[in-house]
Amino acid sequence: MDLAKQELPPKGTIYIDESAGTDDKSAGKSESSAFKTAAFAVYSYPDALAYYLRRQSDSPFEPISASALKKAKKGADGVAKKIKAAEEARIKKEADEAKKIEEASKIVITQDMSLPAPKKIKIKDSIKNRETRVLIQGWVHRLRVQKGLVFLVLRDGSGFIQCVLTGNLASAYSTISLTLESTLTIYGVIHPLPEGKSAPGNHELVVDFYEIVGLAPSGDDSISNKVQENADPSILLDNRHLVLRGETMTGIFKVRAALLRSFRRVYEEFGITEVTPPCMVQTQVEGGSTLFSLNYYGENAYLTQSSQLYLETCLPALGDVFCVQESFRAERSHTRRHLSEYTHVEAELAFLTFEDLLEHIESLIVKTVEYVFEDPAIAEIMKTLNPGFVIPKLPFKRMTYEHALEWLNEHEIPNEDGEKFKFGDDIAEAAERRMTDEINEPILLTRFPVEIKSFYMQKCADDPRVTESVDVLMPNVGEITGGSMRIYELDELMEGFKREKIDPAPYYWFNDQRIYGTCPHGGYGLGTERILAWLCDRFTVRDCSLYPRFSGRCKP
Ligand code: 4AD
């Protein structure tokens, strides 16, 4: 575009602000949108009636001096030359590009049918299929296109493999215009890498043919443009379906699958039966303030806060039981460890003491984590996610609520009102985390006061002010598990309902457990996302949920 032909402002005056202006073709017409250099101003408006200039942003605009104008006219010639050279370079680049595309388009890639038929494999089976012709399908995870040589990393969910394309394969139009996240069917042979080179699995697939299954967008719509690492968290959450494809996320969700698998394995060894209680319920477990209500064919119902009450009803039928079920909490607070929906691993055990329950919980946690690390692929992922992680040792440190208050007061950590802790205070998240991080080992925090715990908790025989309750606290996260012994006498349970102002009538089926053959029993719930945040060293549980729900977010 010939800038000199631009229309002059009404008074024919062009402004130059050497400290705050910009040499942009749209500038120059007002004080607030001035050019930066007089040379660019003269180049852009050679016929201006006047040029007003200021050197500092706090000084007034003044007519340009004769000598400065002379210098600017010379400078304008330089600007014109530079712009011409840039334009020529752009045209040349476009022509080169067009030529490259034309040449690349002439290349037709075909499969050499004399090669052995390929064996279709998943990337995880690459090592045992080295030196044979294979077929792998997946997504382009990384891509480096050089002249005559293309390196791409393919991802198929089971692993990553580096693929190398040379010759016509590397120069074909479909290859040079390939994009991240496109899906491919790749044919070739996997060879170990020569000394000194590195790639996933220490090998690479030398490609002899490939086909595009789906070409992903380039330019503005390309995945790297849509999900940039330092983007606003809410944009990343809107694009969670794309973010999930990143290495950190895939790592976390592989560990998550291994964790749930390991829980089930330990429960199997412990002889505990899995059940699936309902999510739509008409009773509360953990207080009315976090209930999500729903209209159930005209009746009031809730999304379950915990499957505990249902698990208790299974004890006489199936013995010890567990479930892996979604729980829902209408948490208003935006903390890094609260979700509105989370995966709750809960168990209920019959005929046991509080000490038995504590030993069961700690050994479940340790055994489960040991099994997670038993899988070499998961151990490898853990090395990246949390290289310093050490499996905790048994037994865990025991600490009563009252000892915790003493510890907090000694360490001058105040309660929520900024005062010293006193019996009956809730140990809120911040104080709990400071204590856990300072002690820096798992803690079984026990014997919470009756008033701050749920209606169903058994009181301690030696001190009726406190309950047989436990929270498991982990460094960096705080509470990952909450459990207790349950009141197993009907009258005492009724007192609990009364204290918490809950109508016992809808709980008739739960109360019946205390009538038709009662027994001492207890259980607990583990927050999967919290355990993962601890295992994978994540700042927030949101990273550990596939599509996290919290107040203000229920999509995608
Ligand atoms: O301590 P909570 O509320 O205990 C119960 O629900 C019991 N009825 C469980 C039982 O005894 N069967 O929750 C248990 C665990 C917590 O320790 C925490 O790990 C997790 O569930 N949790 C949450 N995780 C994410 N977001 C939330 N809003 C959570 N609320 C609880």
Coordinates of C-alpha atoms and ligand atoms in Angstrom, one line a residue:
M1 CA 0.0 0.0 0.0
D2 CA 1.3 3.5 -0.9
L3 CA 1.1 5.2 2.5
A4 CA 1.8 8.6 0.9
K5 CA -1.7 8.6 -0.6
Q6 CA -3.4 8.5 2.8
E7 CA -5.8 11.3 3.5
L8 CA -4.5 14.1 5.7
P9 CA -6.2 15.1 8.9
P10 CA -8.5 18.1 8.7
K11 CA -5.8 20.7 9.7
G12 CA -3.2 18.9 7.7
T13 CA -1.0 18.4 10.9
I14 CA 0.9 15.2 11.6
Y15 CA 2.0 14.4 15.1
I16 CA 5.2 12.7 16.3
D17 CA 5.7 11.5 19.8
E18 CA 9.3 10.2 20.2
S19 CA 8.6 8.6 23.6
A20 CA 5.2 7.1 23.2
G21 CA 4.2 7.0 19.5
T22 CA 4.2 4.1 17.1
D23 CA 5.3 3.8 13.5
D24 CA 2.1 2.3 12.4
K25 CA 0.4 3.3 9.2
S26 CA -2.8 4.2 11.1
A27 CA -1.0 6.6 13.4
G28 CA 0.0 10.3 13.1
K29 CA -3.4 12.1 12.9
S30 CA -3.8 13.1 16.5
E31 CA -1.7 13.8 19.6
S32 CA -2.9 10.7 21.3
S33 CA -2.1 8.5 18.3
A34 CA 1.2 9.9 17.1
F35 CA 4.1 8.4 15.0
K36 CA 7.3 7.6 16.8
T37 CA 9.8 8.9 14.3
A38 CA 9.7 12.0 12.1
A39 CA 11.2 9.9 9.3
F40 CA 8.2 7.6 9.3
A41 CA 5.8 10.6 9.5
V42 CA 7.4 12.3 6.5
Y43 CA 7.4 9.0 4.6
S44 CA 3.7 8.4 5.4
Y45 CA 2.6 12.0 4.8
P46 CA 5.1 13.8 2.6
D47 CA 2.6 16.6 1.8
A48 CA 1.5 17.4 5.4
L49 CA 1.1 21.1 6.1
A50 CA 2.8 20.8 9.5
Y51 CA 4.6 18.3 11.6
Y52 CA 4.3 18.6 15.4
L53 CA 6.8 16.8 17.6
R54 CA 7.6 16.2 21.2
R55 CA 10.5 14.3 22.6
Q56 CA 9.1 13.5 26.1
S57 CA 5.6 12.5 26.9
D58 CA 5.3 15.3 29.5
S59 CA 6.4 18.1 27.1
P60 CA 4.0 19.9 24.6
F61 CA 3.9 19.2 20.9
E62 CA 5.8 21.9 18.9
P63 CA 6.3 22.5 15.2
I64 CA 9.3 20.5 14.0
S65 CA 12.5 22.5 13.5
A66 CA 13.8 23.0 10.0
S67 CA 16.9 21.0 10.7
A68 CA 14.9 18.1 12.1
L69 CA 12.6 18.2 9.1
K70 CA 15.6 18.0 6.8
K71 CA 16.9 15.0 8.6
A72 CA 13.4 13.4 8.6
K73 CA 13.2 13.8 4.8
K74 CA 16.4 11.9 4.4
G75 CA 15.3 9.3 6.9
A76 CA 12.0 9.0 4.9
D77 CA 14.0 7.8 1.9
G78 CA 15.6 5.1 4.1
V79 CA 12.1 4.0 5.4
A80 CA 10.9 3.8 1.8
K81 CA 13.8 1.6 0.8
K82 CA 13.3 -0.7 3.9
I83 CA 9.6 -1.1 3.2
K84 CA 10.3 -1.9 -0.5
A85 CA 13.0 -4.5 0.5
A86 CA 10.6 -6.1 3.0
E87 CA 7.8 -6.2 0.4
E88 CA 10.2 -7.8 -2.1
A89 CA 11.3 -10.4 0.4
R90 CA 7.7 -11.2 1.2
I91 CA 6.8 -11.7 -2.5
K92 CA 9.9 -13.9 -2.9
K93 CA 9.0 -16.0 0.2
E94 CA 5.5 -16.5 -1.2
A95 CA 6.8 -17.5 -4.5
D96 CA 9.3 -20.0 -2.9
E97 CA 6.5 -21.4 -0.8
A98 CA 4.3 -21.8 -3.9
K99 CA 7.1 -23.5 -5.7
K100 CA 7.7 -25.8 -2.8
I101 CA 4.0 -26.7 -2.6
E102 CA 3.9 -27.2 -6.4
E103 CA 6.9 -29.6 -6.3
A104 CA 5.6 -31.3 -3.1
S105 CA 2.2 -31.8 -4.8
K106 CA 3.8 -33.7 -7.6
I107 CA 5.1 -36.3 -5.2
V108 CA 2.7 -39.2 -4.9
I109 CA 3.4 -41.5 -2.0
T110 CA 2.4 -45.1 -2.5
Q111 CA 2.8 -48.3 -0.5
D112 CA 5.4 -50.7 -1.7
M113 CA 3.3 -53.9 -2.0
S114 CA 6.4 -56.0 -2.1
L115 CA 7.1 -55.3 1.5
P116 CA 5.9 -57.8 4.1
A117 CA 2.3 -57.3 5.3
P118 CA 2.4 -55.2 8.5
K119 CA 1.4 -56.4 12.0
K120 CA -1.1 -54.0 13.6
I121 CA 0.2 -53.1 17.1
K122 CA -0.3 -50.6 19.9
I123 CA 2.6 -48.4 20.8
K124 CA 3.0 -50.1 24.2
D125 CA 4.0 -53.3 22.4
S126 CA 6.7 -51.6 20.3
I127 CA 9.7 -53.2 22.1
K128 CA 8.7 -56.7 21.4
N129 CA 7.9 -55.9 17.8
R130 CA 11.2 -54.3 16.8
E131 CA 12.6 -55.2 13.4
T132 CA 9.3 -56.4 12.0
R133 CA 7.0 -54.3 9.7
V134 CA 4.3 -52.8 11.9
L135 CA 1.2 -50.7 11.4
I136 CA 0.4 -48.1 14.2
Q137 CA -2.5 -45.7 14.3
G138 CA -2.6 -42.6 16.5
W139 CA -2.4 -38.8 16.9
V140 CA 0.5 -36.6 15.9
H141 CA 1.8 -35.5 19.3
R142 CA 4.9 -33.6 18.2
L143 CA 6.1 -32.6 14.7
R144 CA 9.4 -31.4 13.4
V145 CA 9.5 -30.8 9.6
Q146 CA 13.0 -30.2 8.1
K147 CA 14.1 -30.2 4.5
G148 CA 14.0 -33.9 3.5
L149 CA 13.5 -35.2 7.0
V150 CA 10.5 -35.3 9.3
F151 CA 10.4 -36.4 12.9
L152 CA 7.0 -36.9 14.4
V153 CA 5.9 -38.4 17.8
L154 CA 2.8 -40.5 17.5
R155 CA 0.5 -41.0 20.5
D156 CA -2.1 -43.7 20.7
G157 CA -3.0 -43.6 24.4
S158 CA -0.9 -46.7 25.2
G159 CA 2.4 -44.7 24.6
F160 CA 4.5 -42.5 22.4
I161 CA 6.7 -43.4 19.5
Q162 CA 9.1 -41.3 17.4
C163 CA 8.6 -41.8 13.7
V164 CA 11.1 -40.7 11.0
L165 CA 10.1 -39.9 7.4
T166 CA 12.8 -39.4 4.7
G167 CA 12.9 -39.0 0.9
N168 CA 9.6 -38.6 -0.9
L169 CA 7.7 -39.3 2.3
A170 CA 9.3 -36.3 3.9
S171 CA 8.8 -34.0 0.9
A172 CA 5.3 -34.8 -0.1
Y173 CA 2.7 -32.1 0.3
S174 CA 0.6 -34.1 2.7
T175 CA 3.7 -34.3 5.0
I176 CA 4.9 -30.7 4.9
S177 CA 1.3 -29.5 5.6
L178 CA 0.7 -32.1 8.4
T179 CA -0.6 -30.7 11.7
L180 CA -0.4 -31.6 15.3
E181 CA -3.3 -33.8 16.5
S182 CA -3.9 -35.2 13.0
T183 CA -4.6 -38.9 13.0
L184 CA -2.4 -41.2 11.0
T185 CA -2.0 -44.9 10.0
I186 CA 1.8 -45.4 9.9
Y187 CA 3.6 -48.4 8.4
G188 CA 7.3 -49.1 9.0
V189 CA 9.9 -50.9 11.0
I190 CA 11.0 -50.0 14.6
H191 CA 14.8 -49.9 15.1
P192 CA 16.7 -49.3 18.3
L193 CA 18.3 -45.8 18.4
P194 CA 22.0 -45.4 17.8
E195 CA 24.1 -44.5 20.8
G196 CA 23.8 -40.8 21.9
K197 CA 20.2 -40.3 20.6
S198 CA 17.1 -40.3 22.7
A199 CA 13.4 -40.9 22.0
P200 CA 10.5 -42.6 23.9
G201 CA 11.3 -46.3 24.3
N202 CA 14.9 -45.7 22.9
H203 CA 13.8 -46.6 19.4
E204 CA 12.2 -45.1 16.4
L205 CA 9.8 -46.2 13.7
V206 CA 11.3 -45.7 10.2
V207 CA 8.2 -45.1 8.1
D208 CA 7.8 -46.6 4.7
F209 CA 4.2 -45.4 4.1
Y210 CA 1.4 -43.5 5.9
E211 CA -2.2 -42.5 5.4
I212 CA -4.0 -39.5 7.0
V213 CA -7.2 -40.5 8.8
G214 CA -8.2 -37.0 9.9
L215 CA -6.3 -33.8 9.3
A216 CA -6.4 -31.4 12.3
P217 CA -6.7 -27.6 11.7
S218 CA -3.7 -25.4 11.2
G219 CA -3.3 -21.6 11.8
D220 CA -5.7 -19.9 14.3
D221 CA -7.6 -23.1 15.0
S222 CA -4.5 -25.2 15.5
I223 CA -4.4 -27.0 18.9
S224 CA -1.2 -25.1 20.0
N225 CA -3.1 -21.9 19.4
K226 CA -6.2 -23.0 21.2
V227 CA -4.5 -24.4 24.3
Q228 CA -1.5 -22.3 25.2
E229 CA 0.2 -23.4 28.4
N230 CA 0.0 -20.0 30.2
A231 CA -3.6 -19.3 29.0
D232 CA -6.3 -18.2 31.5
P233 CA -7.4 -21.3 33.6
S234 CA -11.0 -20.8 32.5
I235 CA -10.0 -20.9 28.8
L236 CA -8.1 -24.1 29.5
L237 CA -11.1 -25.6 31.3
D238 CA -13.4 -24.6 28.4
N239 CA -11.0 -26.6 26.2
R240 CA -10.5 -29.4 28.7
H241 CA -11.2 -31.9 25.9
L242 CA -8.1 -30.7 24.1
V243 CA -6.0 -30.1 27.3
L244 CA -6.5 -33.7 28.3
R245 CA -4.2 -34.8 25.4
G246 CA -1.2 -33.2 27.0
E247 CA 1.5 -35.4 28.6
T248 CA 0.9 -34.2 32.2
M249 CA -2.9 -34.8 32.0
T250 CA -2.5 -38.2 30.3
G251 CA 0.0 -39.1 33.0
I252 CA -2.3 -38.1 35.8
F253 CA -5.2 -40.1 34.3
K254 CA -3.1 -43.2 33.8
V255 CA -2.1 -42.9 37.5
R256 CA -5.7 -42.4 38.4
A257 CA -6.7 -45.6 36.6
A258 CA -3.8 -47.5 38.3
L259 CA -4.9 -46.1 41.7
L260 CA -8.5 -47.3 41.3
R261 CA -7.3 -50.6 40.0
S262 CA -5.0 -51.0 43.0
F263 CA -7.8 -50.1 45.5
R264 CA -9.9 -52.9 44.0
R265 CA -6.9 -55.3 44.2
V266 CA -6.4 -54.6 47.9
Y267 CA -10.1 -54.9 48.6
E268 CA -10.1 -58.2 46.8
E269 CA -7.2 -59.4 49.0
F270 CA -9.0 -58.2 52.1
G271 CA -12.1 -60.1 51.0
I272 CA -14.3 -57.0 50.8
T273 CA -17.2 -57.0 48.3
E274 CA -17.8 -54.2 45.8
V275 CA -21.4 -52.8 45.6
T276 CA -22.9 -49.9 43.7
P277 CA -25.3 -47.8 45.8
P278 CA -27.6 -45.2 44.2
C279 CA -26.6 -41.6 43.5
M280 CA -30.1 -40.2 43.7
V281 CA -31.2 -40.3 47.3
Q282 CA -33.6 -38.7 49.8
T283 CA -31.3 -38.5 52.9
Q284 CA -28.3 -36.4 53.8
V285 CA -25.0 -37.8 55.3
E286 CA -22.7 -34.8 55.8
G287 CA -24.9 -31.8 56.6
G288 CA -27.7 -30.1 54.7
S289 CA -25.7 -27.1 53.6
T290 CA -23.8 -29.0 50.8
L291 CA -26.8 -30.9 49.4
F292 CA -27.7 -30.6 45.7
S293 CA -31.5 -30.9 45.4
L294 CA -33.3 -32.3 42.4
N295 CA -36.9 -32.7 41.3
Y296 CA -37.5 -36.4 41.2
Y297 CA -40.8 -36.9 39.4
G298 CA -42.3 -34.2 41.6
E299 CA -40.6 -35.5 44.9
N300 CA -37.7 -33.8 46.5
A301 CA -34.4 -35.7 46.2
Y302 CA -30.7 -35.1 46.4
L303 CA -27.5 -36.1 44.7
T304 CA -25.7 -38.3 47.2
Q305 CA -23.0 -36.8 49.5
S306 CA -21.7 -40.2 50.5
S307 CA -22.7 -43.8 50.0
Q308 CA -22.0 -44.6 53.7
L309 CA -25.6 -45.1 54.9
Y310 CA -26.3 -47.6 52.0
L311 CA -23.0 -49.4 52.7
E312 CA -24.0 -49.9 56.3
T313 CA -27.2 -51.6 55.1
C314 CA -25.1 -54.1 53.1
L315 CA -23.1 -55.4 56.1
P316 CA -25.7 -58.0 57.3
A317 CA -26.1 -59.2 53.7
L318 CA -22.6 -59.2 52.2
G319 CA -20.2 -58.6 55.1
D320 CA -17.6 -55.9 54.6
V321 CA -18.3 -53.8 51.5
F322 CA -16.8 -51.0 49.5
C323 CA -17.9 -48.8 46.6
V324 CA -16.3 -46.5 44.1
Q325 CA -19.0 -43.9 43.5
E326 CA -19.5 -40.3 42.6
S327 CA -20.3 -38.0 45.6
F328 CA -21.7 -34.5 45.2
R329 CA -21.2 -31.5 47.4
A330 CA -22.6 -28.0 46.8
E331 CA -19.4 -26.4 48.1
R332 CA -19.6 -22.7 47.6
S333 CA -15.9 -22.1 48.5
H334 CA -13.4 -22.0 45.7
T335 CA -10.6 -24.0 47.4
R336 CA -8.0 -26.0 45.7
R337 CA -9.2 -29.2 47.3
H338 CA -13.0 -29.0 46.9
L339 CA -15.0 -30.2 44.0
S340 CA -18.8 -30.3 43.5
E341 CA -18.5 -33.9 42.2
Y342 CA -15.8 -36.3 43.1
T343 CA -15.0 -40.0 43.0
H344 CA -15.5 -41.4 46.5
V345 CA -13.9 -44.7 47.5
E346 CA -15.8 -45.8 50.6
A347 CA -15.8 -48.9 52.7
E348 CA -17.8 -50.2 55.7
L349 CA -16.6 -52.9 58.0
A350 CA -18.5 -54.9 60.6
F351 CA -17.5 -56.2 64.0
L352 CA -14.3 -54.2 64.6
T353 CA -12.8 -51.8 67.0
F354 CA -11.7 -48.2 66.4
E355 CA -8.1 -49.3 66.5
D356 CA -8.9 -52.1 63.9
L357 CA -10.4 -49.4 61.7
L358 CA -7.3 -47.2 62.0
E359 CA -5.0 -50.1 61.1
H360 CA -7.2 -51.1 58.2
I361 CA -7.1 -47.5 56.7
E362 CA -3.4 -47.1 56.9
S363 CA -2.6 -50.5 55.5
L364 CA -5.1 -49.9 52.7
I365 CA -3.4 -46.7 51.7
V366 CA 0.1 -48.0 51.8
K367 CA -0.7 -51.3 50.0
T368 CA -2.6 -49.4 47.3
V369 CA 0.2 -47.0 46.7
E370 CA 2.7 -49.9 46.6
Y371 CA 0.6 -51.6 43.9
V372 CA 0.4 -48.3 41.9
F373 CA 4.2 -48.3 41.8
E374 CA 4.4 -52.0 40.9
D375 CA 3.3 -51.2 37.3
P376 CA 6.6 -50.2 35.6
A377 CA 4.8 -47.9 33.1
I378 CA 3.1 -46.0 36.0
A379 CA 6.3 -45.9 38.0
E380 CA 7.9 -44.2 35.0
I381 CA 5.1 -41.6 34.8
M382 CA 5.4 -41.0 38.5
K383 CA 9.1 -40.2 38.0
T384 CA 8.1 -37.3 35.9
L385 CA 5.0 -36.2 37.9
N386 CA 6.5 -36.5 41.4
P387 CA 10.1 -37.5 41.3
G388 CA 10.6 -37.0 45.1
F389 CA 7.6 -39.2 46.1
V390 CA 8.3 -41.8 48.8
I391 CA 5.8 -44.5 49.7
P392 CA 4.8 -43.8 53.4
K393 CA 5.8 -46.3 56.0
L394 CA 3.5 -48.0 58.5
P395 CA 2.3 -47.2 61.1
F396 CA 1.2 -43.6 60.4
K397 CA 1.7 -41.0 63.1
R398 CA -1.4 -40.9 65.5
M399 CA -2.5 -37.5 66.9
T400 CA -5.7 -36.7 68.7
Y401 CA -7.7 -33.6 68.0
E402 CA -6.7 -32.2 71.4
H403 CA -3.0 -32.8 70.7
A404 CA -3.4 -31.1 67.4
L405 CA -4.9 -28.0 69.2
E406 CA -1.9 -28.0 71.5
W407 CA 0.5 -28.3 68.6
L408 CA -1.3 -25.5 66.7
N409 CA -1.2 -23.2 69.7
E410 CA 2.5 -23.9 70.4
H411 CA 3.3 -23.1 66.8
E412 CA 1.2 -19.9 67.0
I413 CA -1.1 -20.9 64.2
P414 CA -4.5 -19.2 65.0
N415 CA -8.1 -20.5 64.5
E416 CA -10.5 -18.9 62.0
D417 CA -11.1 -16.0 64.3
G418 CA -7.4 -15.3 64.5
E419 CA -7.4 -16.5 68.1
K420 CA -5.8 -19.4 70.0
F421 CA -7.5 -22.7 69.4
K422 CA -9.9 -23.9 72.0
F423 CA -11.8 -27.2 72.4
G424 CA -14.7 -27.4 69.9
D425 CA -13.1 -25.3 67.2
D426 CA -13.0 -26.6 63.7
I427 CA -9.4 -27.0 62.4
A428 CA -10.0 -25.3 59.1
E429 CA -8.1 -26.0 55.9
A430 CA -5.4 -23.4 56.2
A431 CA -4.4 -24.4 59.8
E432 CA -4.7 -28.1 59.0
R433 CA -2.4 -27.7 55.9
R434 CA 0.2 -25.7 57.8
M435 CA 0.4 -28.4 60.5
T436 CA 0.5 -31.3 58.0
D437 CA 3.2 -29.6 55.9
E438 CA 5.3 -28.8 58.9
I439 CA 5.0 -32.4 60.3
N440 CA 5.6 -33.6 56.8
E441 CA 4.3 -37.2 57.2
P442 CA 0.9 -38.9 57.1
I443 CA -1.2 -38.3 60.2
L444 CA -4.2 -40.1 61.6
L445 CA -6.0 -37.3 63.4
T446 CA -8.5 -38.8 65.8
R447 CA -11.2 -38.1 68.4
F448 CA -12.9 -35.0 67.1
P449 CA -15.6 -33.3 69.3
V450 CA -19.2 -34.5 68.9
E451 CA -20.4 -31.1 67.9
I452 CA -18.2 -30.7 64.8
K453 CA -18.9 -34.2 63.5
S454 CA -21.9 -35.9 61.9
F455 CA -25.0 -37.3 63.6
Y456 CA -23.9 -41.0 63.2
M457 CA -20.5 -41.0 64.9
Q458 CA -19.9 -43.2 67.9
K459 CA -18.7 -41.4 71.1
C460 CA -15.5 -42.5 72.8
A461 CA -16.2 -44.7 75.8
D462 CA -13.6 -42.9 77.9
D463 CA -14.6 -39.4 76.9
P464 CA -18.2 -38.7 75.6
R465 CA -17.2 -35.2 74.4
V466 CA -15.3 -36.8 71.5
T467 CA -16.0 -39.3 68.8
E468 CA -14.3 -42.4 67.4
S469 CA -13.5 -40.5 64.3
V470 CA -10.4 -40.1 62.1
D471 CA -9.1 -37.9 59.3
V472 CA -6.1 -39.0 57.3
L473 CA -3.9 -36.0 56.6
M474 CA -1.2 -35.9 53.9
P475 CA 1.5 -33.3 53.3
N476 CA 0.6 -30.8 50.5
V477 CA -3.1 -31.7 50.5
G478 CA -4.3 -32.1 54.0
E479 CA -7.3 -34.4 54.6
I480 CA -7.6 -37.2 52.1
T481 CA -9.8 -39.6 54.1
G482 CA -12.6 -39.2 56.7
G483 CA -13.9 -42.1 58.7
S484 CA -15.4 -43.2 62.0
M485 CA -17.1 -45.9 64.1
R486 CA -20.8 -45.6 63.8
I487 CA -23.4 -45.4 66.6
Y488 CA -24.9 -48.9 66.7
E489 CA -27.6 -48.4 69.4
L490 CA -30.9 -47.0 68.2
D491 CA -31.5 -44.6 71.2
E492 CA -28.1 -43.0 70.9
L493 CA -28.6 -42.6 67.1
M494 CA -31.9 -40.9 67.7
E495 CA -30.1 -38.4 70.0
G496 CA -27.7 -37.7 67.1
F497 CA -30.6 -36.9 64.8
K498 CA -32.1 -34.7 67.4
R499 CA -28.8 -32.8 68.0
E500 CA -28.4 -32.2 64.3
K501 CA -32.2 -31.3 63.9
I502 CA -32.7 -34.1 61.3
D503 CA -36.1 -35.9 60.9
P504 CA -35.3 -39.6 61.5
A505 CA -38.4 -40.8 59.5
P506 CA -36.8 -40.9 56.0
Y507 CA -33.9 -42.9 57.6
Y508 CA -36.1 -45.8 58.7
W509 CA -34.1 -48.3 56.5
F510 CA -30.8 -47.0 58.0
N511 CA -32.2 -47.1 61.6
D512 CA -33.4 -50.7 61.0
Q513 CA -29.7 -51.8 61.1
R514 CA -29.8 -51.0 64.8
I515 CA -32.9 -53.1 65.2
Y516 CA -32.4 -56.2 63.1
G517 CA -29.2 -57.5 64.5
T518 CA -27.0 -54.5 65.3
C519 CA -23.2 -54.7 65.5
P520 CA -20.2 -52.4 66.1
H521 CA -19.1 -51.2 62.8
G522 CA -17.2 -48.4 61.1
G523 CA -16.0 -47.1 57.8
Y524 CA -14.5 -44.3 55.8
G525 CA -14.4 -42.4 52.6
L526 CA -11.3 -41.5 50.5
G527 CA -11.4 -38.6 48.0
T528 CA -9.8 -40.0 44.8
E529 CA -8.8 -36.6 43.5
R530 CA -7.2 -35.6 46.8
I531 CA -5.2 -38.8 46.9
L532 CA -4.1 -38.2 43.4
A533 CA -3.2 -34.6 44.2
W534 CA -0.9 -36.0 46.9
L535 CA 0.5 -38.8 44.7
C536 CA 1.0 -36.7 41.6
D537 CA 2.1 -33.5 43.4
R538 CA -0.7 -31.3 42.0
F539 CA -1.5 -27.9 43.4
T540 CA -5.3 -28.5 43.0
V541 CA -7.7 -31.5 42.9
R542 CA -9.1 -29.9 39.7
D543 CA -6.1 -31.3 37.8
C544 CA -7.1 -34.8 39.0
S545 CA -10.7 -34.8 37.8
L546 CA -11.5 -35.6 34.1
Y547 CA -14.0 -32.7 33.7
P548 CA -13.9 -30.9 37.1
R549 CA -17.1 -29.5 38.6
F550 CA -17.0 -26.6 41.0
S551 CA -19.2 -23.6 41.7
G552 CA -19.5 -21.8 38.4
R553 CA -18.4 -24.7 36.2
C554 CA -20.5 -27.6 34.9
K555 CA -19.1 -27.7 31.3
P556 CA -17.9 -29.2 29.0
Ligands
4AD1 O1 -15.0 -36.4 55.4 P1 -16.1 -36.7 54.4 O2 -17.2 -35.7 54.2 O3 -16.7 -38.1 54.9 C1 -17.9 -38.7 54.4 O4 -18.5 -38.3 53.5 C2 -18.1 -40.0 55.1 N1 -19.6 -40.2 55.1 C3 -17.4 -41.1 54.4 C4 -17.6 -42.4 55.1 O5 -17.3 -42.5 56.2 N2 -18.0 -43.4 54.3 O6 -15.5 -37.1 53.0 C5 -14.6 -38.1 52.9 C6 -13.5 -37.7 51.9 C7 -12.7 -36.6 52.4 O7 -11.7 -37.0 53.3 C8 -12.1 -36.0 51.1 O8 -11.0 -36.8 50.7 C9 -13.2 -36.3 50.2 O9 -14.1 -37.3 50.7 N3 -14.0 -35.1 50.0 C10 -13.9 -34.3 48.9 N4 -13.1 -34.3 47.8 C11 -13.2 -33.3 46.9 N5 -14.2 -32.3 47.0 C12 -15.0 -32.3 48.0 N6 -15.9 -31.3 48.1 C13 -14.9 -33.2 49.0 N7 -15.5 -33.5 50.2 C14 -15.0 -34.6 50.7

